[in-house]
mmCIF file of C-alpha atoms in Angstrom:
data_model
loop_
_atom_site.group_PDB
_atom_site.id
_atom_site.type_symbol
_atom_site.label_atom_id
_atom_site.label_comp_id
_atom_site.label_asym_id
_atom_site.label_seq_id
_atom_site.Cartn_x
_atom_site.Cartn_y
_atom_site.Cartn_z
ATOM 1 C CA UNK A 1 27.060 3.650 -15.029
ATOM 2 C CA UNK A 2 26.305 -0.011 -14.326
ATOM 3 C CA UNK A 3 27.936 -1.833 -11.465
ATOM 4 C CA UNK A 4 31.391 -3.138 -12.251
ATOM 5 C CA UNK A 5 30.843 -6.093 -9.926
ATOM 6 C CA UNK A 6 33.372 -4.843 -7.376
ATOM 7 C CA UNK A 7 30.632 -3.157 -5.308
ATOM 8 C CA UNK A 8 30.841 -0.067 -3.165
ATOM 9 C CA UNK A 9 33.827 0.092 -0.837
ATOM 10 C CA UNK A 10 33.150 0.823 2.799
ATOM 11 C CA UNK A 11 35.638 2.970 4.730
ATOM 12 C CA UNK A 12 37.578 0.747 7.148
ATOM 13 C CA UNK A 13 39.316 1.329 10.453
ATOM 14 C CA UNK A 14 42.635 0.941 8.601
ATOM 15 C CA UNK A 15 41.705 3.851 6.311
ATOM 16 C CA UNK A 16 41.096 6.027 9.366
ATOM 17 C CA UNK A 17 44.393 4.939 10.933
ATOM 18 C CA UNK A 18 46.368 5.736 7.790
ATOM 19 C CA UNK A 19 44.706 9.137 7.301
ATOM 20 C CA UNK A 20 45.187 10.108 10.960
ATOM 21 C CA UNK A 21 48.766 8.842 11.073
ATOM 22 C CA UNK A 22 48.168 6.480 13.995
ATOM 23 C CA UNK A 23 47.909 2.746 14.574
ATOM 24 C CA UNK A 24 44.771 0.665 14.194
ATOM 25 C CA UNK A 25 44.762 0.117 17.959
ATOM 26 C CA UNK A 26 44.841 3.861 18.582
ATOM 27 C CA UNK A 27 41.798 4.354 16.356
ATOM 28 C CA UNK A 28 39.976 1.615 18.256
ATOM 29 C CA UNK A 29 40.804 3.237 21.602
ATOM 30 C CA UNK A 30 39.634 6.656 20.387
ATOM 31 C CA UNK A 31 36.356 5.368 18.993
ATOM 32 C CA UNK A 32 35.617 3.293 22.072
ATOM 33 C CA UNK A 33 36.590 6.119 24.465
ATOM 34 C CA UNK A 34 39.193 4.009 26.266
ATOM 35 C CA UNK A 35 41.010 7.027 27.681
ATOM 36 C CA UNK A 36 44.455 5.525 27.005
ATOM 37 C CA UNK A 37 45.494 8.131 24.431
ATOM 38 C CA UNK A 38 46.063 11.868 24.514
ATOM 39 C CA UNK A 39 43.155 14.276 24.094
ATOM 40 C CA UNK A 40 44.596 15.840 20.944
ATOM 41 C CA UNK A 41 45.248 12.461 19.335
ATOM 42 C CA UNK A 42 41.773 11.250 20.185
ATOM 43 C CA UNK A 43 40.209 14.372 18.660
ATOM 44 C CA UNK A 44 42.296 14.003 15.508
ATOM 45 C CA UNK A 45 41.130 10.422 15.101
ATOM 46 C CA UNK A 46 37.482 11.353 15.671
ATOM 47 C CA UNK A 47 37.712 14.245 13.196
ATOM 48 C CA UNK A 48 39.341 11.962 10.614
ATOM 49 C CA UNK A 49 36.689 9.259 11.064
ATOM 50 C CA UNK A 50 33.946 11.843 10.597
ATOM 51 C CA UNK A 51 35.581 13.340 7.510
ATOM 52 C CA UNK A 52 35.967 9.906 5.901
ATOM 53 C CA UNK A 53 32.428 8.899 6.764
ATOM 54 C CA UNK A 54 33.638 5.935 8.823
ATOM 55 C CA UNK A 55 30.941 4.000 10.638
ATOM 56 C CA UNK A 56 32.182 1.127 12.829
ATOM 57 C CA UNK A 57 30.666 -2.142 11.716
ATOM 58 C CA UNK A 58 28.488 -3.752 14.326
ATOM 59 C CA UNK A 59 29.808 -7.076 13.044
ATOM 60 C CA UNK A 60 33.404 -5.970 13.601
ATOM 61 C CA UNK A 61 32.616 -4.762 17.112
ATOM 62 C CA UNK A 62 30.992 -8.101 17.889
ATOM 63 C CA UNK A 63 27.875 -6.383 19.213
ATOM 64 C CA UNK A 64 25.433 -8.308 17.044
ATOM 65 C CA UNK A 65 25.047 -11.646 15.374
ATOM 66 C CA UNK A 66 24.071 -11.994 11.755
ATOM 67 C CA UNK A 67 20.551 -12.944 12.795
ATOM 68 C CA UNK A 68 19.977 -9.520 14.353
ATOM 69 C CA UNK A 69 20.952 -7.406 11.378
ATOM 70 C CA UNK A 70 18.644 -4.450 10.731
ATOM 71 C CA UNK A 71 17.993 -3.135 7.221
ATOM 72 C CA UNK A 72 16.273 0.128 6.362
ATOM 73 C CA UNK A 73 13.923 -0.299 3.390
ATOM 74 C CA UNK A 74 13.009 3.038 1.798
ATOM 75 C CA UNK A 75 9.846 3.064 -0.337
ATOM 76 C CA UNK A 76 8.325 6.157 -2.028
ATOM 77 C CA UNK A 77 4.664 5.129 -1.816
ATOM 78 C CA UNK A 78 3.348 2.032 -0.048
ATOM 79 C CA UNK A 79 -0.151 2.722 -1.384
ATOM 80 C CA UNK A 80 1.175 1.920 -4.863
ATOM 81 C CA UNK A 81 0.869 -1.885 -5.304
ATOM 82 C CA UNK A 82 4.123 -1.995 -7.264
ATOM 83 C CA UNK A 83 6.157 -0.789 -4.305
ATOM 84 C CA UNK A 84 4.186 -3.022 -1.949
ATOM 85 C CA UNK A 85 5.196 -6.036 -4.034
ATOM 86 C CA UNK A 86 8.852 -4.922 -4.077
ATOM 87 C CA UNK A 87 8.722 -4.521 -0.296
ATOM 88 C CA UNK A 88 7.208 -7.992 0.051
ATOM 89 C CA UNK A 89 10.166 -9.468 -1.830
ATOM 90 C CA UNK A 90 12.647 -7.640 0.404
ATOM 91 C CA UNK A 91 10.831 -8.694 3.569
ATOM 92 C CA UNK A 92 10.749 -12.322 2.484
ATOM 93 C CA UNK A 93 14.479 -12.348 1.703
ATOM 94 C CA UNK A 94 15.238 -10.702 5.062
ATOM 95 C CA UNK A 95 12.981 -13.132 6.914
ATOM 96 C CA UNK A 96 14.892 -16.053 5.384
ATOM 97 C CA UNK A 97 17.998 -14.614 7.070
ATOM 98 C CA UNK A 98 16.191 -13.772 10.343
ATOM 99 C CA UNK A 99 16.984 -10.116 9.707
ATOM 100 C CA UNK A 100 14.933 -7.186 10.925
ATOM 101 C CA UNK A 101 13.544 -4.730 8.357
ATOM 102 C CA UNK A 102 12.367 -1.216 9.114
ATOM 103 C CA UNK A 103 10.191 0.135 6.304
ATOM 104 C CA UNK A 104 9.992 3.862 5.602
ATOM 105 C CA UNK A 105 7.511 5.529 3.246
ATOM 106 C CA UNK A 106 8.898 8.861 2.033
ATOM 107 C CA UNK A 107 5.822 9.886 0.061
ATOM 108 C CA UNK A 108 8.233 10.458 -2.853
ATOM 109 C CA UNK A 109 9.280 13.749 -1.228
ATOM 110 C CA UNK A 110 12.920 14.778 -1.070
ATOM 111 C CA UNK A 111 12.610 16.387 2.364
ATOM 112 C CA UNK A 112 10.973 13.277 3.805
ATOM 113 C CA UNK A 113 13.692 11.108 2.265
ATOM 114 C CA UNK A 114 16.366 13.349 3.735
ATOM 115 C CA UNK A 115 14.823 13.134 7.203
ATOM 116 C CA UNK A 116 14.441 9.370 6.904
ATOM 117 C CA UNK A 117 18.114 8.851 6.095
ATOM 118 C CA UNK A 118 19.170 11.121 8.946
ATOM 119 C CA UNK A 119 17.127 9.020 11.374
ATOM 120 C CA UNK A 120 18.015 5.525 10.208
ATOM 121 C CA UNK A 121 21.762 5.989 9.653
ATOM 122 C CA UNK A 122 22.485 5.149 13.289
ATOM 123 C CA UNK A 123 19.794 2.475 13.599
ATOM 124 C CA UNK A 124 20.409 0.035 10.742
ATOM 125 C CA UNK A 125 23.280 -1.874 9.165
ATOM 126 C CA UNK A 126 22.353 -1.198 5.530
ATOM 127 C CA UNK A 127 19.909 0.830 3.450
ATOM 128 C CA UNK A 128 18.068 -0.521 0.406
ATOM 129 C CA UNK A 129 15.294 0.920 -1.718
ATOM 130 C CA UNK A 130 14.259 3.912 -3.777
ATOM 131 C CA UNK A 131 16.343 7.033 -3.188
ATOM 132 C CA UNK A 132 16.077 10.152 -5.340
ATOM 133 C CA UNK A 133 18.492 12.540 -3.606
ATOM 134 C CA UNK A 134 21.868 13.309 -5.261
ATOM 135 C CA UNK A 135 24.457 10.629 -4.549
ATOM 136 C CA UNK A 136 26.784 12.931 -2.636
ATOM 137 C CA UNK A 137 23.954 13.817 -0.268
ATOM 138 C CA UNK A 138 22.957 10.179 0.196
ATOM 139 C CA UNK A 139 26.613 9.393 0.913
ATOM 140 C CA UNK A 140 26.816 12.071 3.573
ATOM 141 C CA UNK A 141 23.532 11.079 5.224
ATOM 142 C CA UNK A 142 24.199 7.329 5.314
ATOM 143 C CA UNK A 143 27.665 7.753 6.845
ATOM 144 C CA UNK A 144 29.413 4.750 5.308
ATOM 145 C CA UNK A 145 26.507 2.308 5.417
ATOM 146 C CA UNK A 146 26.133 -0.124 2.522
ATOM 147 C CA UNK A 147 23.489 1.367 0.194
ATOM 148 C CA UNK A 148 21.686 -0.612 -2.502
ATOM 149 C CA UNK A 149 19.576 1.476 -4.893
ATOM 150 C CA UNK A 150 16.593 -0.031 -6.714
ATOM 151 C CA UNK A 151 15.761 1.031 -10.288
ATOM 152 C CA UNK A 152 18.417 3.743 -10.337
ATOM 153 C CA UNK A 153 21.842 3.574 -11.931
ATOM 154 C CA UNK A 154 24.603 4.494 -9.491
ATOM 155 C CA UNK A 155 27.439 6.713 -10.672
ATOM 156 C CA UNK A 156 30.038 6.031 -7.970
ATOM 157 C CA UNK A 157 31.424 2.825 -6.487
ATOM 158 C CA UNK A 158 30.093 3.935 -3.105
ATOM 159 C CA UNK A 159 26.715 2.428 -4.023
ATOM 160 C CA UNK A 160 25.250 -0.636 -5.662
ATOM 161 C CA UNK A 161 22.180 -0.806 -7.923
ATOM 162 C CA UNK A 162 19.405 -3.227 -8.796
ATOM 163 C CA UNK A 163 18.264 -2.263 -12.284
ATOM 164 C CA UNK A 164 15.315 -3.032 -14.525
ATOM 165 C CA UNK A 165 16.031 -3.922 -18.146
ATOM 166 C CA UNK A 166 12.719 -3.156 -19.816
ATOM 167 C CA UNK A 167 13.956 -2.375 -23.304
ATOM 168 C CA UNK A 168 13.246 -5.767 -24.866
ATOM 169 C CA UNK A 169 9.823 -5.946 -23.215
ATOM 170 C CA UNK A 170 8.810 -2.496 -24.468
ATOM 171 C CA UNK A 171 10.053 -3.320 -27.978
ATOM 172 C CA UNK A 172 7.952 -6.497 -27.905
ATOM 173 C CA UNK A 173 4.899 -4.465 -26.825
ATOM 174 C CA UNK A 174 5.201 -1.886 -29.599
ATOM 175 C CA UNK A 175 5.983 -4.562 -32.169
ATOM 176 C CA UNK A 176 2.829 -6.420 -31.083
ATOM 177 C CA UNK A 177 0.746 -3.265 -31.569
ATOM 178 C CA UNK A 178 2.330 -2.490 -34.947
ATOM 179 C CA UNK A 179 1.738 -6.030 -36.181
ATOM 180 C CA UNK A 180 -1.917 -5.661 -35.116
ATOM 181 C CA UNK A 181 -2.179 -2.668 -37.467
ATOM 182 C CA UNK A 182 -1.788 0.233 -35.031
ATOM 183 C CA UNK A 183 0.004 3.254 -36.490
ATOM 184 C CA UNK A 184 -0.975 5.990 -34.039
ATOM 185 C CA UNK A 185 0.293 4.911 -30.614
ATOM 186 C CA UNK A 186 0.474 7.292 -27.666
ATOM 187 C CA UNK A 187 2.264 7.109 -24.331
ATOM 188 C CA UNK A 188 1.348 8.180 -20.819
ATOM 189 C CA UNK A 189 4.637 8.963 -19.050
ATOM 190 C CA UNK A 190 4.981 9.810 -15.363
ATOM 191 C CA UNK A 191 4.611 13.402 -14.189
ATOM 192 C CA UNK A 192 6.830 13.282 -11.082
ATOM 193 C CA UNK A 193 10.036 14.228 -12.898
ATOM 194 C CA UNK A 194 10.636 17.008 -15.408
ATOM 195 C CA UNK A 195 12.703 14.836 -17.752
ATOM 196 C CA UNK A 196 11.313 11.892 -19.767
ATOM 197 C CA UNK A 197 11.548 8.544 -18.012
ATOM 198 C CA UNK A 198 13.795 5.751 -19.241
ATOM 199 C CA UNK A 199 10.584 3.895 -20.137
ATOM 200 C CA UNK A 200 9.742 6.789 -22.431
ATOM 201 C CA UNK A 201 13.152 6.449 -24.062
ATOM 202 C CA UNK A 202 12.512 2.719 -24.571
ATOM 203 C CA UNK A 203 9.140 3.629 -26.095
ATOM 204 C CA UNK A 204 10.742 6.164 -28.461
ATOM 205 C CA UNK A 205 13.342 3.625 -29.588
ATOM 206 C CA UNK A 206 10.720 0.926 -30.131
ATOM 207 C CA UNK A 207 8.479 3.266 -32.131
ATOM 208 C CA UNK A 208 11.427 4.328 -34.282
ATOM 209 C CA UNK A 209 12.352 0.689 -34.880
ATOM 210 C CA UNK A 210 8.809 0.100 -36.160
ATOM 211 C CA UNK A 211 8.906 3.222 -38.336
ATOM 212 C CA UNK A 212 6.300 5.034 -36.213
ATOM 213 C CA UNK A 213 6.066 8.576 -34.820
ATOM 214 C CA UNK A 214 6.428 8.744 -31.019
ATOM 215 C CA UNK A 215 5.292 12.348 -30.486
ATOM 216 C CA UNK A 216 1.846 11.564 -28.994
ATOM 217 C CA UNK A 217 2.509 11.799 -25.261
ATOM 218 C CA UNK A 218 0.911 13.070 -22.067
ATOM 219 C CA UNK A 219 2.101 13.014 -18.453
ATOM 220 C CA UNK A 220 0.267 11.246 -15.649
ATOM 221 C CA UNK A 221 0.458 11.155 -11.875
ATOM 222 C CA UNK A 222 1.239 7.611 -10.760
ATOM 223 C CA UNK A 223 -2.326 6.786 -9.740
ATOM 224 C CA UNK A 224 -5.551 5.500 -11.271
ATOM 225 C CA UNK A 225 -6.907 9.053 -11.247
ATOM 226 C CA UNK A 226 -3.719 10.266 -12.902
ATOM 227 C CA UNK A 227 -4.142 7.721 -15.677
ATOM 228 C CA UNK A 228 -7.757 8.759 -16.219
ATOM 229 C CA UNK A 229 -6.915 12.446 -16.477
ATOM 230 C CA UNK A 230 -3.881 11.878 -18.711
ATOM 231 C CA UNK A 231 -5.763 9.698 -21.194
ATOM 232 C CA UNK A 232 -8.492 12.316 -21.435
ATOM 233 C CA UNK A 233 -5.806 14.878 -22.245
ATOM 234 C CA UNK A 234 -4.102 12.560 -24.737
ATOM 235 C CA UNK A 235 -7.346 11.802 -26.603
ATOM 236 C CA UNK A 236 -8.212 15.499 -26.664
ATOM 237 C CA UNK A 237 -4.871 16.387 -28.263
ATOM 238 C CA UNK A 238 -4.478 13.293 -30.455
ATOM 239 C CA UNK A 239 -7.964 11.904 -31.178
ATOM 240 C CA UNK A 240 -6.604 9.597 -33.863
ATOM 241 C CA UNK A 241 -4.607 7.323 -31.574
ATOM 242 C CA UNK A 242 -5.732 3.700 -31.481
ATOM 243 C CA UNK A 243 -3.345 2.377 -28.815
ATOM 244 C CA UNK A 244 -1.555 3.639 -25.724
ATOM 245 C CA UNK A 245 1.460 2.426 -23.761
ATOM 246 C CA UNK A 246 1.674 3.602 -20.135
ATOM 247 C CA UNK A 247 4.492 4.163 -17.653
ATOM 248 C CA UNK A 248 2.996 1.617 -15.254
ATOM 249 C CA UNK A 249 -0.014 -0.620 -14.661
ATOM 250 C CA UNK A 250 -1.695 1.766 -12.224
ATOM 251 C CA UNK A 251 -1.780 4.498 -14.888
ATOM 252 C CA UNK A 252 -2.995 1.901 -17.411
ATOM 253 C CA UNK A 253 -5.929 0.938 -15.172
ATOM 254 C CA UNK A 254 -6.913 4.607 -15.043
ATOM 255 C CA UNK A 255 -6.650 4.722 -18.833
ATOM 256 C CA UNK A 256 -9.043 1.762 -19.100
ATOM 257 C CA UNK A 257 -11.608 3.647 -17.021
ATOM 258 C CA UNK A 258 -11.194 6.838 -19.051
ATOM 259 C CA UNK A 259 -11.538 4.927 -22.317
ATOM 260 C CA UNK A 260 -14.880 3.515 -21.223
ATOM 261 C CA UNK A 261 -16.109 6.989 -20.269
ATOM 262 C CA UNK A 262 -15.005 8.284 -23.674
ATOM 263 C CA UNK A 263 -17.043 5.585 -25.382
ATOM 264 C CA UNK A 264 -14.015 3.680 -26.657
ATOM 265 C CA UNK A 265 -14.125 -0.084 -26.322
ATOM 266 C CA UNK A 266 -10.868 -1.766 -25.297
ATOM 267 C CA UNK A 267 -9.203 -3.216 -27.294
ATOM 268 C CA UNK A 268 -11.415 -2.690 -30.366
ATOM 269 C CA UNK A 269 -11.220 1.119 -30.339
ATOM 270 C CA UNK A 270 -8.200 1.611 -28.094
ATOM 271 C CA UNK A 271 -5.555 -0.956 -27.124
ATOM 272 C CA UNK A 272 -3.911 -0.406 -23.721
ATOM 273 C CA UNK A 273 -0.580 -1.821 -22.522
ATOM 274 C CA UNK A 274 0.894 -1.216 -19.077
ATOM 275 C CA UNK A 275 4.278 -1.834 -17.483
ATOM 276 C CA UNK A 276 5.083 -3.721 -14.234
ATOM 277 C CA UNK A 277 3.036 -6.911 -14.351
ATOM 278 C CA UNK A 278 1.047 -6.283 -11.180
ATOM 279 C CA UNK A 279 -1.384 -8.973 -10.053
ATOM 280 C CA UNK A 280 -3.979 -6.222 -9.975
ATOM 281 C CA UNK A 281 -3.876 -6.194 -13.777
ATOM 282 C CA UNK A 282 -5.571 -9.598 -13.894
ATOM 283 C CA UNK A 283 -8.547 -8.325 -11.865
ATOM 284 C CA UNK A 284 -9.631 -5.447 -14.111
ATOM 285 C CA UNK A 285 -11.885 -5.744 -17.159
ATOM 286 C CA UNK A 286 -10.547 -6.397 -19.669
ATOM 287 C CA UNK A 287 -7.442 -8.010 -18.094
ATOM 288 C CA UNK A 288 -4.432 -5.810 -18.730
ATOM 289 C CA UNK A 289 -1.723 -6.614 -21.266
ATOM 290 C CA UNK A 290 1.556 -5.538 -19.680
ATOM 291 C CA UNK A 291 5.330 -5.527 -19.893
ATOM 292 C CA UNK A 292 5.914 -7.641 -16.807
ATOM 293 C CA UNK A 293 8.824 -7.996 -14.420
ATOM 294 C CA UNK A 294 9.323 -9.941 -11.217
ATOM 295 C CA UNK A 295 8.656 -7.175 -8.688
ATOM 296 C CA UNK A 296 9.420 -9.351 -5.676
ATOM 297 C CA UNK A 297 12.803 -10.231 -7.152
ATOM 298 C CA UNK A 298 13.745 -6.544 -7.133
ATOM 299 C CA UNK A 299 13.391 -6.422 -3.362
ATOM 300 C CA UNK A 300 14.971 -9.826 -2.820
ATOM 301 C CA UNK A 301 18.036 -8.942 -4.906
ATOM 302 C CA UNK A 302 18.511 -5.696 -2.966
ATOM 303 C CA UNK A 303 18.601 -7.613 0.323
ATOM 304 C CA UNK A 304 20.909 -10.267 -1.165
ATOM 305 C CA UNK A 305 23.363 -7.588 -2.313
ATOM 306 C CA UNK A 306 23.232 -5.900 1.095
ATOM 307 C CA UNK A 307 24.003 -9.265 2.707
ATOM 308 C CA UNK A 308 27.017 -9.757 0.433
ATOM 309 C CA UNK A 309 28.351 -6.306 1.286
ATOM 310 C CA UNK A 310 27.761 -6.628 5.027
ATOM 311 C CA UNK A 311 29.367 -10.017 5.451
ATOM 312 C CA UNK A 312 32.339 -9.326 3.220
ATOM 313 C CA UNK A 313 31.281 -11.837 0.584
ATOM 314 C CA UNK A 314 31.736 -11.141 -3.081
ATOM 315 C CA UNK A 315 29.000 -8.794 -4.336
ATOM 316 C CA UNK A 316 26.602 -9.883 -7.051
ATOM 317 C CA UNK A 317 27.798 -9.097 -10.565
ATOM 318 C CA UNK A 318 26.083 -6.767 -13.034
ATOM 319 C CA UNK A 319 24.075 -9.459 -14.811
ATOM 320 C CA UNK A 320 22.858 -10.814 -11.465
ATOM 321 C CA UNK A 321 21.713 -7.333 -10.418
ATOM 322 C CA UNK A 322 19.372 -6.922 -13.408
ATOM 323 C CA UNK A 323 15.702 -7.901 -13.577
ATOM 324 C CA UNK A 324 14.408 -8.420 -17.109
ATOM 325 C CA UNK A 325 10.912 -8.009 -18.581
ATOM 326 C CA UNK A 326 8.572 -9.844 -20.907
ATOM 327 C CA UNK A 327 5.374 -8.964 -22.736
ATOM 328 C CA UNK A 328 2.407 -10.630 -21.031
ATOM 329 C CA UNK A 329 -0.513 -10.691 -23.441
ATOM 330 C CA UNK A 330 -4.021 -10.461 -21.998
ATOM 331 C CA UNK A 331 -7.207 -8.943 -23.393
ATOM 332 C CA UNK A 332 -6.579 -5.168 -23.394
ATOM 333 C CA UNK A 333 -4.281 -5.280 -26.463
#
């Protein structure tokens, strides 16, 4: 579900007071260990705050200024240039606000992500980035912190999302290939998840719109080596393909290398189109045609939304939380 524009609602001290059946002042005394209330009442307040996932705002307590806000940026793989560029955008937006950013690389492993969230929940004011755990688990681990997900649709109002709209860009890519005479187009999807990616669904829809069969597919690890191996597999199973669309530019660069080894000239014998628009794509030979997006804007928007949520300003609306794509034609297709 896309964001409604209202943003995730953080549990407040008034919510705790109402649930515990006490005044706002009593909650404040209990949380700050003032010792001016009964032991039983204090315990009831603390239990209620824990059950609701209440985390006292450092702004509300007056312990920090806005220029000392800390944000936890969660990235699945900093060795992947795509995520490095997203992180650069987030860091730049935070630096403009004089905010501190703590970057965590989870290695795209659920257990590492879980441990990261457990550690940072008490150290930062907001969490932004790539999270793959179920939302209820993220909610429990982040304990009321504002959470802004990147490239993942949120299903509850507890979270906010920065999304990529790649559908028009993928349609433009497949239409470009079809108009160039390609009829047998394959795809290299990612291998990290069991279900097809949303980029695969965009590919299927674009192929259908062009009256083409989208069944030629192989899965690739998100690396150059993964792209090489997957293209070898794809050509072995579907030797008649004349073009390939890949989940990302890194996989596409691997496909370029594998095509050369297979004796196929790009783009004469095999056209290759990536997705992401990495600067790295301009450095390979031939330069990579790609469905491009502003990777830095992804990170910058996540920080901007976190700032809106932390300071009580109106959150960005759905259209402002979306980064679009465009086909960037170079020499590989």
